[in-house]
Structures are given as C-alpha cells and as structure tokens.
C-alpha cells in the first residue's frame, strides 16, 4: 500500500524565476534584517520561502521521515492569481502547470499532479483545463473558495463546470479569501476560523445554486476536514424543510448533495475530531491530507490515520485507496 497525501503545496521554481525577471507578476523575494527570505505580493501579504516548496529532493526527505510515499502537488493558494490581469494569470497558470508536470515526470513514483486554472475568466479557465487534461493527463485541479469576491457557484462559471464534468476532473477546493474579513484580523483567526468558514460557504453555494443537480457527476474535495459543513449539514436540511429560500434552485435535501458530491481530507488537528469526521461522512470519502509544508499543516498525517480507532481496512482506504480511486492513480495500487 502506498501512503498518499493528496493535499500539499508547491511554489514552482519557474514561478520564482519569473517574478525575479518581471515586476508585472506582482511578487518579489524579500529578505528581512534577520536574513529570512519570503515572497511579498503587491496585492498584500507574504508567503514562506522554504526549500521544501520548490526542491523536490528536500521534500522527499521530509516525506520519508513520516512514512508518506506520495504527494499530490498543487500550487500554494497565493498563486491562484485571480485578482491579477488575465494575461498575467494565464501565464502563471501555464508556468505552474507545466512545472508541476515536470516535477511529476521526474519522479512519478512519489508525486501526482493537481492543476490550476485562471478562474476569473470562464473561457480562459476552460482553455487551460483542456490543455492540461489533453496534453498532460491531469485528473484533478485545485480552485479557491471565491473568485474576486464572487462565489465559485456563479452562473457565469457553469460552462467551466460542464467541461469539468464532461472530463470527469476532480476539484479540490482550498480556502482563499479576498478583502476584509470582519473580526478575523487578530490572533490569526483568518486562518483558524476563516479557512473552514470559507470552505463551508463555498460548498453551500455549490449545493443551493443547483449546480450539482445539473452536473451530477461533479466531485469536490473540501480541505481541512470539510470546514464546518459535516457538523452542520443537519441545520441545512432543517432549514430547507422549514423555509422557502433554500428551495429556489433545488428540490432535494442538501444532505443528498453533501453525501454524493463531496469528499474530505483528514486535517482536523485532533485525532478524535478526525474520527468524528469519518463517523459522519463515512470511510469511503475521507482522504489523507496534510497541507504540507505550511505551519498549519498536520505534520504527521499518516500517524493521524494510524491513530484512528477504526478497522485496519478503513485506515488503508483513507491513507491510500480512496485517493487512488478518486484521482485515477492506478500506478499506486501496488
């Protein structure tokens, strides 16, 4: 059994090269007085600059220490570039996707690719989706929880989801917020509360918009244990039965789509909470994930799975088989 961490992030070396060559890409390497380097973005915020983000040999050493055989490589959310001009965003997507493909080709026994698309433009997103699926065989992509202040369930994006459904591409939804986050400026609450909150909001809009009724084979992976959704889906159902507003676009209970169109990673930062997630959603739709290499990652995701008080076969599903089947990773079945 190959242990598979489906939720990890990279900052491709070619992206780092590009931002040092061209200021239009709105990012640069900055070294502080203490000699620590980070990536600073013109749109605000900064990103860690550590070798494990771009050096796959350094990454594999860390994987080996904790018994993880395979990483799914997706870009760091800062690299979505939804807020940048379309020509820059398209170029960043191509640079990142091409780089991820190269990383995987160099070591297909340790990595699999997760693509990215310029979601601020539906036609451009479809074009890049087609390119990475047809040229490289990507079976999954990662998108953010919103696009420049609009939900990912906007009707303007439905043609994109139609193409996703047609190609049976799996979609990982990762939190990334734009603009003011009320009452979350302090104590790093924008991450502690914000990340699971925005995942929950994104999933709610996908459910109530009717998108999942129209494209029934869409499958989304919600990061960070599904946000608050697994623990509040009963509230959604109750509200659906009591109110008229939720029935605007759907006729089935929200839990119908919750159980059919979503998977969840293991990142709850507490074994008992991850076990609760498995109990709530079932062992077939929980996938081992870590958020490596951020400080908010589960630093030993395989140990988390092994510590779950569930049967051995269920642990194997979560640590390996579920990702193999969801992302069509037949080469890791052995």
PDB file of N, CA, C and O in Angstrom, residues 122-175:
ATOM      1  N   UNK A 122     -14.033  32.560 -17.514  1.00  0.00           N
ATOM      2  CA  UNK A 122     -14.544  31.216 -17.781  1.00  0.00           C
ATOM      3  C   UNK A 122     -13.902  30.598 -19.012  1.00  0.00           C
ATOM      4  O   UNK A 122     -13.487  29.429 -18.992  1.00  0.00           O
ATOM      5  N   UNK A 123     -13.809  31.361 -20.089  1.00  0.00           N
ATOM      6  CA  UNK A 123     -13.230  30.817 -21.326  1.00  0.00           C
ATOM      7  C   UNK A 123     -11.764  30.436 -21.129  1.00  0.00           C
ATOM      8  O   UNK A 123     -11.313  29.385 -21.599  1.00  0.00           O
ATOM      9  N   UNK A 124     -11.024  31.299 -20.427  1.00  0.00           N
ATOM     10  CA  UNK A 124      -9.612  31.010 -20.178  1.00  0.00           C
ATOM     11  C   UNK A 124      -9.455  29.792 -19.268  1.00  0.00           C
ATOM     12  O   UNK A 124      -8.534  28.980 -19.464  1.00  0.00           O
ATOM     13  N   UNK A 125     -10.347  29.659 -18.293  1.00  0.00           N
ATOM     14  CA  UNK A 125     -10.294  28.500 -17.392  1.00  0.00           C
ATOM     15  C   UNK A 125     -10.556  27.210 -18.162  1.00  0.00           C
ATOM     16  O   UNK A 125      -9.881  26.196 -17.956  1.00  0.00           O
ATOM     17  N   UNK A 126     -11.528  27.245 -19.063  1.00  0.00           N
ATOM     18  CA  UNK A 126     -11.827  26.068 -19.888  1.00  0.00           C
ATOM     19  C   UNK A 126     -10.641  25.728 -20.777  1.00  0.00           C
ATOM     20  O   UNK A 126     -10.266  24.554 -20.923  1.00  0.00           O
ATOM     21  N   UNK A 127     -10.047  26.745 -21.361  1.00  0.00           N
ATOM     22  CA  UNK A 127      -8.903  26.528 -22.260  1.00  0.00           C
ATOM     23  C   UNK A 127      -7.742  25.849 -21.529  1.00  0.00           C
ATOM     24  O   UNK A 127      -7.144  24.896 -22.042  1.00  0.00           O
ATOM     25  N   UNK A 128      -7.424  26.326 -20.330  1.00  0.00           N
ATOM     26  CA  UNK A 128      -6.305  25.733 -19.583  1.00  0.00           C
ATOM     27  C   UNK A 128      -6.668  24.342 -19.070  1.00  0.00           C
ATOM     28  O   UNK A 128      -5.806  23.443 -19.043  1.00  0.00           O
ATOM     29  N   UNK A 129      -7.921  24.150 -18.679  1.00  0.00           N
ATOM     30  CA  UNK A 129      -8.367  22.819 -18.256  1.00  0.00           C
ATOM     31  C   UNK A 129      -8.177  21.812 -19.390  1.00  0.00           C
ATOM     32  O   UNK A 129      -7.658  20.711 -19.181  1.00  0.00           O
ATOM     33  N   UNK A 130      -8.608  22.171 -20.576  1.00  0.00           N
ATOM     34  CA  UNK A 130      -8.457  21.283 -21.736  1.00  0.00           C
ATOM     35  C   UNK A 130      -6.987  20.993 -22.001  1.00  0.00           C
ATOM     36  O   UNK A 130      -6.606  19.858 -22.294  1.00  0.00           O
ATOM     37  N   UNK A 131      -6.160  22.033 -21.903  1.00  0.00           N
ATOM     38  CA  UNK A 131      -4.742  21.867 -22.217  1.00  0.00           C
ATOM     39  C   UNK A 131      -4.072  20.866 -21.281  1.00  0.00           C
ATOM     40  O   UNK A 131      -3.387  19.935 -21.728  1.00  0.00           O
ATOM     41  N   UNK A 132      -4.285  21.035 -19.974  1.00  0.00           N
ATOM     42  CA  UNK A 132      -3.570  20.156 -19.042  1.00  0.00           C
ATOM     43  C   UNK A 132      -4.151  18.750 -19.024  1.00  0.00           C
ATOM     44  O   UNK A 132      -3.445  17.787 -18.715  1.00  0.00           O
ATOM     45  N   UNK A 133      -5.425  18.618 -19.368  1.00  0.00           N
ATOM     46  CA  UNK A 133      -6.023  17.282 -19.423  1.00  0.00           C
ATOM     47  C   UNK A 133      -5.582  16.543 -20.685  1.00  0.00           C
ATOM     48  O   UNK A 133      -5.188  15.372 -20.629  1.00  0.00           O
ATOM     49  N   UNK A 134      -5.605  17.229 -21.805  1.00  0.00           N
ATOM     50  CA  UNK A 134      -5.273  16.587 -23.082  1.00  0.00           C
ATOM     51  C   UNK A 134      -3.768  16.419 -23.288  1.00  0.00           C
ATOM     52  O   UNK A 134      -3.315  15.397 -23.807  1.00  0.00           O
ATOM     53  N   UNK A 135      -2.999  17.395 -22.863  1.00  0.00           N
ATOM     54  CA  UNK A 135      -1.551  17.347 -23.084  1.00  0.00           C
ATOM     55  C   UNK A 135      -0.831  16.522 -22.028  1.00  0.00           C
ATOM     56  O   UNK A 135       0.091  15.746 -22.339  1.00  0.00           O
ATOM     57  N   UNK A 136      -1.260  16.672 -20.770  1.00  0.00           N
ATOM     58  CA  UNK A 136      -0.536  16.049 -19.663  1.00  0.00           C
ATOM     59  C   UNK A 136      -1.322  14.959 -18.929  1.00  0.00           C
ATOM     60  O   UNK A 136      -0.744  14.221 -18.130  1.00  0.00           O
ATOM     61  N   UNK A 137      -2.617  14.882 -19.160  1.00  0.00           N
ATOM     62  CA  UNK A 137      -3.411  13.874 -18.487  1.00  0.00           C
ATOM     63  C   UNK A 137      -3.773  14.189 -17.052  1.00  0.00           C
ATOM     64  O   UNK A 137      -4.092  13.284 -16.277  1.00  0.00           O
ATOM     65  N   UNK A 138      -3.771  15.474 -16.664  1.00  0.00           N
ATOM     66  CA  UNK A 138      -4.163  15.846 -15.310  1.00  0.00           C
ATOM     67  C   UNK A 138      -5.582  15.341 -15.042  1.00  0.00           C
ATOM     68  O   UNK A 138      -6.477  15.515 -15.866  1.00  0.00           O
ATOM     69  N   UNK A 139      -5.785  14.750 -13.868  1.00  0.00           N
ATOM     70  CA  UNK A 139      -7.093  14.238 -13.476  1.00  0.00           C
ATOM     71  C   UNK A 139      -7.757  15.082 -12.388  1.00  0.00           C
ATOM     72  O   UNK A 139      -8.893  14.802 -11.999  1.00  0.00           O
ATOM     73  N   UNK A 140      -7.053  16.103 -11.917  1.00  0.00           N
ATOM     74  CA  UNK A 140      -7.604  16.929 -10.843  1.00  0.00           C
ATOM     75  C   UNK A 140      -7.069  18.345 -10.937  1.00  0.00           C
ATOM     76  O   UNK A 140      -5.994  18.593 -11.512  1.00  0.00           O
ATOM     77  N   UNK A 141      -7.842  19.283 -10.381  1.00  0.00           N
ATOM     78  CA  UNK A 141      -7.425  20.675 -10.284  1.00  0.00           C
ATOM     79  C   UNK A 141      -7.754  21.171  -8.880  1.00  0.00           C
ATOM     80  O   UNK A 141      -8.532  20.561  -8.147  1.00  0.00           O
ATOM     81  N   UNK A 142      -7.153  22.301  -8.528  1.00  0.00           N
ATOM     82  CA  UNK A 142      -7.447  22.982  -7.269  1.00  0.00           C
ATOM     83  C   UNK A 142      -7.984  24.372  -7.596  1.00  0.00           C
ATOM     84  O   UNK A 142      -7.442  25.062  -8.456  1.00  0.00           O
ATOM     85  N   UNK A 143      -9.065  24.762  -6.927  1.00  0.00           N
ATOM     86  CA  UNK A 143      -9.591  26.115  -7.082  1.00  0.00           C
ATOM     87  C   UNK A 143      -9.777  26.736  -5.700  1.00  0.00           C
ATOM     88  O   UNK A 143      -9.800  26.041  -4.687  1.00  0.00           O
ATOM     89  N   UNK A 144      -9.937  28.058  -5.670  1.00  0.00           N
ATOM     90  CA  UNK A 144     -10.160  28.750  -4.414  1.00  0.00           C
ATOM     91  C   UNK A 144     -11.623  28.734  -4.013  1.00  0.00           C
ATOM     92  O   UNK A 144     -12.493  28.269  -4.763  1.00  0.00           O
ATOM     93  N   UNK A 145     -11.916  29.259  -2.839  1.00  0.00           N
ATOM     94  CA  UNK A 145     -13.280  29.268  -2.334  1.00  0.00           C
ATOM     95  C   UNK A 145     -14.101  30.438  -2.868  1.00  0.00           C
ATOM     96  O   UNK A 145     -15.319  30.474  -2.700  1.00  0.00           O
ATOM     97  N   UNK A 146     -13.447  31.410  -3.496  1.00  0.00           N
ATOM     98  CA  UNK A 146     -14.155  32.517  -4.135  1.00  0.00           C
ATOM     99  C   UNK A 146     -13.273  33.089  -5.232  1.00  0.00           C
ATOM    100  O   UNK A 146     -12.076  32.791  -5.306  1.00  0.00           O
ATOM    101  N   UNK A 147     -13.872  33.882  -6.084  1.00  0.00           N
ATOM    102  CA  UNK A 147     -13.128  34.497  -7.177  1.00  0.00           C
ATOM    103  C   UNK A 147     -13.383  35.998  -7.147  1.00  0.00           C
ATOM    104  O   UNK A 147     -14.440  36.472  -7.584  1.00  0.00           O
ATOM    105  N   UNK A 148     -12.443  36.728  -6.576  1.00  0.00           N
ATOM    106  CA  UNK A 148     -12.547  38.185  -6.525  1.00  0.00           C
ATOM    107  C   UNK A 148     -13.873  38.658  -5.935  1.00  0.00           C
ATOM    108  O   UNK A 148     -14.543  39.548  -6.476  1.00  0.00           O
ATOM    109  N   UNK A 149     -14.273  38.053  -4.823  1.00  0.00           N
ATOM    110  CA  UNK A 149     -15.481  38.487  -4.149  1.00  0.00           C
ATOM    111  C   UNK A 149     -16.759  37.857  -4.660  1.00  0.00           C
ATOM    112  O   UNK A 149     -17.844  38.189  -4.172  1.00  0.00           O
ATOM    113  N   UNK A 150     -16.657  36.963  -5.614  1.00  0.00           N
ATOM    114  CA  UNK A 150     -17.837  36.252  -6.121  1.00  0.00           C
ATOM    115  C   UNK A 150     -17.721  34.770  -5.764  1.00  0.00           C
ATOM    116  O   UNK A 150     -16.623  34.238  -5.628  1.00  0.00           O
ATOM    117  N   UNK A 151     -18.852  34.105  -5.629  1.00  0.00           N
ATOM    118  CA  UNK A 151     -18.822  32.701  -5.256  1.00  0.00           C
ATOM    119  C   UNK A 151     -18.367  31.847  -6.441  1.00  0.00           C
ATOM    120  O   UNK A 151     -18.461  32.255  -7.599  1.00  0.00           O
ATOM    121  N   UNK A 152     -17.903  30.651  -6.130  1.00  0.00           N
ATOM    122  CA  UNK A 152     -17.482  29.732  -7.188  1.00  0.00           C
ATOM    123  C   UNK A 152     -18.674  29.013  -7.823  1.00  0.00           C
ATOM    124  O   UNK A 152     -18.493  28.178  -8.706  1.00  0.00           O
ATOM    125  N   UNK A 153     -19.884  29.369  -7.389  1.00  0.00           N
ATOM    126  CA  UNK A 153     -21.088  28.789  -7.991  1.00  0.00           C
ATOM    127  C   UNK A 153     -21.788  29.767  -8.930  1.00  0.00           C
ATOM    128  O   UNK A 153     -22.906  29.504  -9.377  1.00  0.00           O
ATOM    129  N   UNK A 154     -21.146  30.881  -9.258  1.00  0.00           N
ATOM    130  CA  UNK A 154     -21.747  31.866 -10.155  1.00  0.00           C
ATOM    131  C   UNK A 154     -22.148  31.216 -11.479  1.00  0.00           C
ATOM    132  O   UNK A 154     -21.417  30.391 -12.032  1.00  0.00           O
ATOM    133  N   UNK A 155     -23.299  31.623 -12.011  1.00  0.00           N
ATOM    134  CA  UNK A 155     -23.794  31.057 -13.268  1.00  0.00           C
ATOM    135  C   UNK A 155     -22.795  31.242 -14.409  1.00  0.00           C
ATOM    136  O   UNK A 155     -22.729  30.421 -15.328  1.00  0.00           O
ATOM    137  N   UNK A 156     -22.020  32.307 -14.363  1.00  0.00           N
ATOM    138  CA  UNK A 156     -21.043  32.557 -15.426  1.00  0.00           C
ATOM    139  C   UNK A 156     -19.983  31.461 -15.485  1.00  0.00           C
ATOM    140  O   UNK A 156     -19.333  31.275 -16.528  1.00  0.00           O
ATOM    141  N   UNK A 157     -19.807  30.722 -14.383  1.00  0.00           N
ATOM    142  CA  UNK A 157     -18.805  29.649 -14.342  1.00  0.00           C
ATOM    143  C   UNK A 157     -19.372  28.282 -14.713  1.00  0.00           C
ATOM    144  O   UNK A 157     -18.616  27.314 -14.842  1.00  0.00           O
ATOM    145  N   UNK A 158     -20.670  28.183 -14.913  1.00  0.00           N
ATOM    146  CA  UNK A 158     -21.261  26.883 -15.180  1.00  0.00           C
ATOM    147  C   UNK A 158     -20.722  26.207 -16.442  1.00  0.00           C
ATOM    148  O   UNK A 158     -20.559  24.978 -16.458  1.00  0.00           O
ATOM    149  N   UNK A 159     -20.431  26.958 -17.499  1.00  0.00           N
ATOM    150  CA  UNK A 159     -19.813  26.291 -18.660  1.00  0.00           C
ATOM    151  C   UNK A 159     -18.466  25.636 -18.319  1.00  0.00           C
ATOM    152  O   UNK A 159     -18.115  24.598 -18.885  1.00  0.00           O
ATOM    153  N   UNK A 160     -17.738  26.242 -17.380  1.00  0.00           N
ATOM    154  CA  UNK A 160     -16.486  25.636 -16.927  1.00  0.00           C
ATOM    155  C   UNK A 160     -16.769  24.316 -16.224  1.00  0.00           C
ATOM    156  O   UNK A 160     -16.117  23.297 -16.481  1.00  0.00           O
ATOM    157  N   UNK A 161     -17.749  24.314 -15.320  1.00  0.00           N
ATOM    158  CA  UNK A 161     -18.083  23.076 -14.612  1.00  0.00           C
ATOM    159  C   UNK A 161     -18.636  22.019 -15.557  1.00  0.00           C
ATOM    160  O   UNK A 161     -18.446  20.818 -15.335  1.00  0.00           O
ATOM    161  N   UNK A 162     -19.304  22.456 -16.603  1.00  0.00           N
ATOM    162  CA  UNK A 162     -19.775  21.499 -17.613  1.00  0.00           C
ATOM    163  C   UNK A 162     -18.587  20.765 -18.235  1.00  0.00           C
ATOM    164  O   UNK A 162     -18.629  19.545 -18.452  1.00  0.00           O
ATOM    165  N   UNK A 163     -17.520  21.510 -18.508  1.00  0.00           N
ATOM    166  CA  UNK A 163     -16.317  20.894 -19.086  1.00  0.00           C
ATOM    167  C   UNK A 163     -15.632  19.990 -18.060  1.00  0.00           C
ATOM    168  O   UNK A 163     -15.128  18.912 -18.407  1.00  0.00           O
ATOM    169  N   UNK A 164     -15.606  20.420 -16.809  1.00  0.00           N
ATOM    170  CA  UNK A 164     -15.047  19.598 -15.736  1.00  0.00           C
ATOM    171  C   UNK A 164     -15.805  18.281 -15.634  1.00  0.00           C
ATOM    172  O   UNK A 164     -15.209  17.195 -15.540  1.00  0.00           O
ATOM    173  N   UNK A 165     -17.130  18.378 -15.651  1.00  0.00           N
ATOM    174  CA  UNK A 165     -17.962  17.178 -15.547  1.00  0.00           C
ATOM    175  C   UNK A 165     -17.772  16.267 -16.760  1.00  0.00           C
ATOM    176  O   UNK A 165     -17.675  15.037 -16.618  1.00  0.00           O
ATOM    177  N   UNK A 166     -17.706  16.847 -17.919  1.00  0.00           N
ATOM    178  CA  UNK A 166     -17.513  16.084 -19.159  1.00  0.00           C
ATOM    179  C   UNK A 166     -16.226  15.278 -19.110  1.00  0.00           C
ATOM    180  O   UNK A 166     -16.174  14.123 -19.561  1.00  0.00           O
ATOM    181  N   UNK A 167     -15.179  15.852 -18.538  1.00  0.00           N
ATOM    182  CA  UNK A 167     -13.872  15.202 -18.498  1.00  0.00           C
ATOM    183  C   UNK A 167     -13.656  14.406 -17.207  1.00  0.00           C
ATOM    184  O   UNK A 167     -12.589  13.802 -17.026  1.00  0.00           O
ATOM    185  N   UNK A 168     -14.638  14.446 -16.323  1.00  0.00           N
ATOM    186  CA  UNK A 168     -14.569  13.728 -15.043  1.00  0.00           C
ATOM    187  C   UNK A 168     -13.351  14.142 -14.216  1.00  0.00           C
ATOM    188  O   UNK A 168     -12.694  13.327 -13.572  1.00  0.00           O
ATOM    189  N   UNK A 169     -13.049  15.441 -14.255  1.00  0.00           N
ATOM    190  CA  UNK A 169     -11.952  16.001 -13.469  1.00  0.00           C
ATOM    191  C   UNK A 169     -12.437  16.225 -12.038  1.00  0.00           C
ATOM    192  O   UNK A 169     -13.541  16.723 -11.809  1.00  0.00           O
ATOM    193  N   UNK A 170     -11.608  15.871 -11.067  1.00  0.00           N
ATOM    194  CA  UNK A 170     -11.948  16.092  -9.665  1.00  0.00           C
ATOM    195  C   UNK A 170     -11.421  17.458  -9.223  1.00  0.00           C
ATOM    196  O   UNK A 170     -10.329  17.873  -9.628  1.00  0.00           O
ATOM    197  N   UNK A 171     -12.178  18.129  -8.367  1.00  0.00           N
ATOM    198  CA  UNK A 171     -11.865  19.508  -7.983  1.00  0.00           C
ATOM    199  C   UNK A 171     -11.613  19.599  -6.484  1.00  0.00           C
ATOM    200  O   UNK A 171     -12.500  19.312  -5.675  1.00  0.00           O
ATOM    201  N   UNK A 172     -10.410  20.007  -6.116  1.00  0.00           N
ATOM    202  CA  UNK A 172     -10.067  20.283  -4.722  1.00  0.00           C
ATOM    203  C   UNK A 172     -10.344  21.758  -4.450  1.00  0.00           C
ATOM    204  O   UNK A 172      -9.867  22.629  -5.182  1.00  0.00           O
ATOM    205  N   UNK A 173     -11.143  22.026  -3.426  1.00  0.00           N
ATOM    206  CA  UNK A 173     -11.471  23.415  -3.065  1.00  0.00           C
ATOM    207  C   UNK A 173     -10.621  23.818  -1.868  1.00  0.00           C
ATOM    208  O   UNK A 173     -10.705  23.207  -0.799  1.00  0.00           O
ATOM    209  N   UNK A 174      -9.799  24.847  -2.072  1.00  0.00           N
ATOM    210  CA  UNK A 174      -8.922  25.310  -0.989  1.00  0.00           C
ATOM    211  C   UNK A 174      -9.288  26.727  -0.591  1.00  0.00           C
ATOM    212  O   UNK A 174      -9.491  27.589  -1.444  1.00  0.00           O
ATOM    213  N   UNK A 175      -9.380  27.019   0.705  1.00  0.00           N
ATOM    214  CA  UNK A 175      -9.755  28.366   1.142  1.00  0.00           C
ATOM    215  C   UNK A 175      -8.777  29.430   0.660  1.00  0.00           C
ATOM    216  O   UNK A 175      -7.564  29.253   0.712  1.00  0.00           O
TER     217      UNK A 175
END
